[in-house]
Amino acid sequence: MRILVVEHYTRIANLLVRSLAEAGYAVDTADGDDPRLLSFQVGVHDLVILDVAPEDEGTETALCEAIRGIDTDIPILMLTTLHSPSRRARVLDAGADDYLVKPFHEIEFLARVRALLRRAPHADPPILQAQGVRLNPATRSAERGGRQITLTAKEYAVLEYLMRNAGTIVSSTALIDHAWDQNYEGFSNVVQTYIRYIRQKLTAAGERDIIETRRGSGYTIAADSPDAGAGPTRPG
């Protein structure tokens, strides 16, 4: 999941980004002073978090309306200090799906984020299956052969993307775009490193490696054949 944080103040933006990144989300930031930046970025995100400063209420609600004009479905969470019911109503009328009054606890903030992402029209709750591995996006859990596999947030994001694209070759660039944010400047072989971590966790004694390396192209997990009950299934 990729989240856009619109925040004027760098210190606050950094706190939000750190909290979301530690929870496993890829996060981009934008300054609300440039609506052109918002209209360029909104199409690639799964959720927008828009911070409302009391002195900028009119500007921020206008930005919320602008975002809603670009994308009618993307969830919008407004962070606000507005305690007046009538002013909070204006935030919702501007197109926000939910609001959170500052100051707030991180645990509630992340719960609101998860709730909005679950309700998003593009959310894909079915369990993913490929080559004997099962992922449950609702619980972010993984198993193989009845064995629970503990993955870090980044490991899960990489494996989930490979399984959603089972049968196709996924480039390292695509994996970075999915699992890391737009400002990632880390080491160049980060994908190779995380693929190695995932392989170690997925492959117990006697189990084969299901992630294929296509040198010069990327990585792939073979899709299950139709007669093997392939494809996403609903939790039973």
Coordinates of C-alpha atoms in Angstrom, one line a residue:
M1 CA 0.0 0.0 0.0
R2 CA 1.3 3.5 -0.9
I3 CA 0.2 6.5 1.1
L4 CA 0.5 10.2 0.3
V5 CA 1.0 12.5 3.3
V6 CA 0.2 16.2 2.7
E7 CA 1.8 18.2 5.5
H8 CA 3.3 21.8 5.5
Y9 CA 5.6 21.2 8.5
T10 CA 8.6 18.9 7.9
R11 CA 9.0 17.8 11.5
I12 CA 5.4 16.6 11.6
A13 CA 5.6 15.0 8.2
N14 CA 8.7 13.1 9.3
L15 CA 6.9 11.7 12.3
L16 CA 4.0 10.5 10.2
V17 CA 6.2 9.0 7.6
R18 CA 8.3 7.1 10.2
S19 CA 5.1 5.7 11.9
L20 CA 3.6 4.6 8.6
A21 CA 6.9 3.2 7.2
E22 CA 7.5 1.2 10.4
A23 CA 4.0 -0.3 9.9
G24 CA 5.0 -1.5 6.4
Y25 CA 3.6 1.2 4.1
A26 CA 5.4 3.0 1.3
V27 CA 5.0 6.8 2.0
D28 CA 5.4 9.9 -0.2
T29 CA 5.0 13.4 1.0
A30 CA 3.7 16.6 -0.6
D31 CA 3.4 20.2 0.4
G32 CA -0.2 21.4 0.1
D33 CA 1.0 24.7 -1.3
D34 CA 1.3 23.2 -4.8
P35 CA -2.0 21.6 -5.9
R36 CA -0.3 20.6 -9.2
L37 CA 1.9 18.3 -7.3
L38 CA -1.2 16.7 -5.7
S39 CA -2.9 16.2 -9.0
F40 CA 0.2 14.5 -10.3
Q41 CA 0.6 12.2 -7.4
V42 CA -2.9 11.2 -6.3
G43 CA -3.4 8.6 -9.1
V44 CA -0.7 6.2 -7.7
H45 CA -1.7 6.2 -4.1
D46 CA -4.1 4.1 -2.0
L47 CA -4.7 6.7 0.7
V48 CA -4.2 10.4 1.3
I49 CA -3.5 11.9 4.8
L50 CA -4.2 15.6 4.8
D51 CA -3.2 17.6 7.9
V52 CA -5.3 20.7 8.6
A53 CA -3.8 23.6 10.5
P54 CA -6.4 25.9 12.2
E55 CA -5.1 28.9 10.3
D56 CA -5.3 27.0 7.0
E57 CA -8.7 25.4 7.3
G58 CA -10.0 27.0 4.1
T59 CA -6.9 26.0 2.1
E60 CA -6.9 22.5 3.3
T61 CA -10.5 21.8 2.7
A62 CA -10.1 23.3 -0.8
L63 CA -7.2 20.8 -1.3
C64 CA -9.5 18.0 -0.1
E65 CA -12.1 19.1 -2.6
A66 CA -9.4 19.2 -5.3
I67 CA -8.2 15.7 -4.5
R68 CA -11.8 14.4 -4.5
G69 CA -12.3 16.0 -7.9
I70 CA -9.3 14.1 -9.3
D71 CA -10.2 10.7 -7.6
T72 CA -13.7 10.1 -6.3
D73 CA -12.7 6.8 -4.6
I74 CA -9.4 7.3 -2.9
P75 CA -9.8 7.4 0.9
I76 CA -8.9 10.7 2.6
L77 CA -8.0 11.0 6.3
M78 CA -7.9 14.5 7.7
L79 CA -5.8 15.3 10.8
T80 CA -7.2 18.3 12.5
T81 CA -7.3 20.4 15.7
L82 CA -10.8 21.5 14.9
H83 CA -13.0 20.7 17.9
S84 CA -16.1 22.5 16.7
P85 CA -18.7 20.0 15.3
S86 CA -19.6 22.5 12.6
R87 CA -16.0 22.9 11.4
R88 CA -15.4 19.2 11.5
A89 CA -18.6 18.8 9.4
R90 CA -17.0 21.1 6.8
V91 CA -14.0 18.8 6.7
L92 CA -16.2 15.8 5.9
D93 CA -18.4 17.8 3.5
A94 CA -15.2 18.7 1.6
G95 CA -14.7 15.0 0.8
A96 CA -12.8 13.5 3.7
D97 CA -13.8 9.9 4.6
D98 CA -12.6 10.3 8.2
Y99 CA -10.9 12.7 10.6
L100 CA -8.6 12.4 13.6
V101 CA -8.4 15.2 16.2
K102 CA -4.9 16.1 17.3
P103 CA -3.1 15.3 19.5
F104 CA -3.7 11.6 18.9
H105 CA -2.1 8.3 19.8
E106 CA -0.1 6.4 17.2
I107 CA -2.0 3.2 17.8
E108 CA -5.3 5.0 16.9
F109 CA -3.8 6.7 13.9
L110 CA -2.6 3.4 12.4
A111 CA -6.0 1.8 13.2
R112 CA -7.8 4.6 11.3
V113 CA -5.4 4.1 8.4
R114 CA -6.0 0.3 8.3
A115 CA -9.8 0.8 8.5
L116 CA -9.8 3.2 5.5
L117 CA -7.6 0.9 3.4
R118 CA -10.0 -2.0 4.2
R119 CA -12.9 0.0 3.0
A120 CA -11.2 1.3 -0.2
P121 CA -12.9 0.2 -3.4
H122 CA -9.6 -1.3 -4.8
A123 CA -8.9 -3.3 -1.6
D124 CA -8.4 -7.0 -2.5
P125 CA -9.2 -9.2 0.5
P126 CA -9.0 -12.6 -1.1
I127 CA -6.3 -15.0 0.1
L128 CA -3.4 -15.3 -2.4
Q129 CA -2.0 -18.7 -3.3
A130 CA 0.9 -19.7 -5.4
Q131 CA 3.1 -22.8 -5.3
G132 CA 1.9 -23.9 -1.9
V133 CA 2.3 -20.5 -0.2
R134 CA -0.7 -18.7 1.1
L135 CA -0.9 -15.0 2.0
N136 CA -3.8 -13.4 3.8
P137 CA -3.8 -9.6 3.0
A138 CA -6.3 -8.9 5.7
T139 CA -4.1 -10.2 8.5
R140 CA -0.7 -9.9 6.6
S141 CA 0.1 -13.4 7.5
A142 CA 1.8 -16.1 5.5
E143 CA 2.0 -19.9 5.6
R144 CA 3.4 -22.8 3.6
G145 CA 2.5 -26.4 4.2
G146 CA 0.6 -25.4 7.3
R147 CA 3.7 -23.7 8.7
Q148 CA 3.3 -20.1 9.8
I149 CA 6.0 -17.8 8.3
T150 CA 7.0 -14.7 10.1
L151 CA 7.8 -11.9 7.7
T152 CA 8.9 -8.3 8.3
A153 CA 6.7 -5.6 6.8
K154 CA 9.1 -5.1 3.8
E155 CA 9.5 -8.8 3.3
Y156 CA 5.7 -9.2 3.2
A157 CA 5.3 -6.3 0.8
V158 CA 7.8 -7.8 -1.6
L159 CA 6.3 -11.3 -1.5
E160 CA 2.8 -10.1 -1.8
Y161 CA 3.6 -8.1 -4.9
L162 CA 5.3 -11.1 -6.5
M163 CA 2.3 -13.3 -5.7
R164 CA -0.2 -10.8 -7.0
N165 CA 1.8 -10.9 -10.2
A166 CA 2.4 -14.7 -10.2
G167 CA 3.3 -15.9 -13.7
T168 CA 4.9 -12.6 -14.8
I169 CA 8.5 -11.3 -14.3
V170 CA 8.6 -8.4 -11.8
S171 CA 11.6 -6.1 -12.1
S172 CA 13.6 -4.8 -9.2
T173 CA 12.5 -1.3 -10.1
A174 CA 8.8 -2.3 -9.8
L175 CA 9.4 -3.9 -6.4
I176 CA 11.2 -0.8 -5.1
D177 CA 8.3 1.4 -6.4
H178 CA 5.8 -0.9 -4.6
A179 CA 7.6 -1.5 -1.3
W180 CA 9.7 1.6 -0.8
D181 CA 8.8 5.3 -1.1
Q182 CA 9.7 7.7 -3.8
N183 CA 12.7 9.1 -1.9
Y184 CA 14.4 5.8 -1.4
E185 CA 18.2 6.3 -1.7
G186 CA 19.4 3.1 -0.1
F187 CA 21.8 0.5 -1.4
S188 CA 21.2 -0.6 -5.0
N189 CA 20.9 -4.4 -4.2
V190 CA 18.2 -4.0 -1.6
V191 CA 15.7 -6.1 -3.6
Q192 CA 18.3 -8.9 -4.0
T193 CA 18.9 -8.8 -0.2
Y194 CA 15.2 -9.0 0.6
I195 CA 14.6 -11.8 -1.9
R196 CA 17.3 -13.7 -0.1
Y197 CA 15.6 -13.1 3.3
I198 CA 12.3 -14.3 2.0
R199 CA 13.8 -17.4 0.4
Q200 CA 15.4 -18.4 3.7
K201 CA 12.1 -18.1 5.5
L202 CA 10.0 -19.8 2.8
T203 CA 12.3 -22.7 2.2
A204 CA 12.3 -25.3 5.1
A205 CA 14.2 -28.6 4.8
G206 CA 13.1 -30.4 1.7
E207 CA 11.1 -27.5 0.2
R208 CA 12.0 -26.1 -3.1
D209 CA 12.6 -22.4 -3.8
I210 CA 9.5 -20.9 -5.4
I211 CA 11.1 -17.6 -6.4
E212 CA 12.9 -17.7 -9.7
T213 CA 15.6 -15.2 -10.6
R214 CA 15.5 -14.1 -14.2
R215 CA 18.9 -12.5 -14.6
G216 CA 18.7 -9.1 -16.1
S217 CA 14.9 -9.0 -15.9
G218 CA 13.8 -9.6 -12.3
Y219 CA 12.0 -12.2 -10.3
T220 CA 8.9 -14.4 -10.7
I221 CA 6.8 -16.9 -8.9
A222 CA 5.0 -19.4 -11.2
A223 CA 1.2 -19.2 -11.1
D224 CA -0.7 -22.3 -10.1
S225 CA -2.3 -24.2 -12.9
P226 CA -6.1 -23.8 -13.0
D227 CA -6.7 -27.5 -12.1
A228 CA -4.6 -27.0 -9.0
G229 CA -7.2 -24.5 -7.6
A230 CA -5.0 -21.5 -8.4
G231 CA -6.0 -17.9 -7.8
P232 CA -7.2 -15.9 -4.9
T233 CA -9.7 -17.5 -2.6
R234 CA -12.0 -16.0 0.0
P235 CA -11.2 -16.8 3.6
G236 CA -13.4 -19.6 4.8

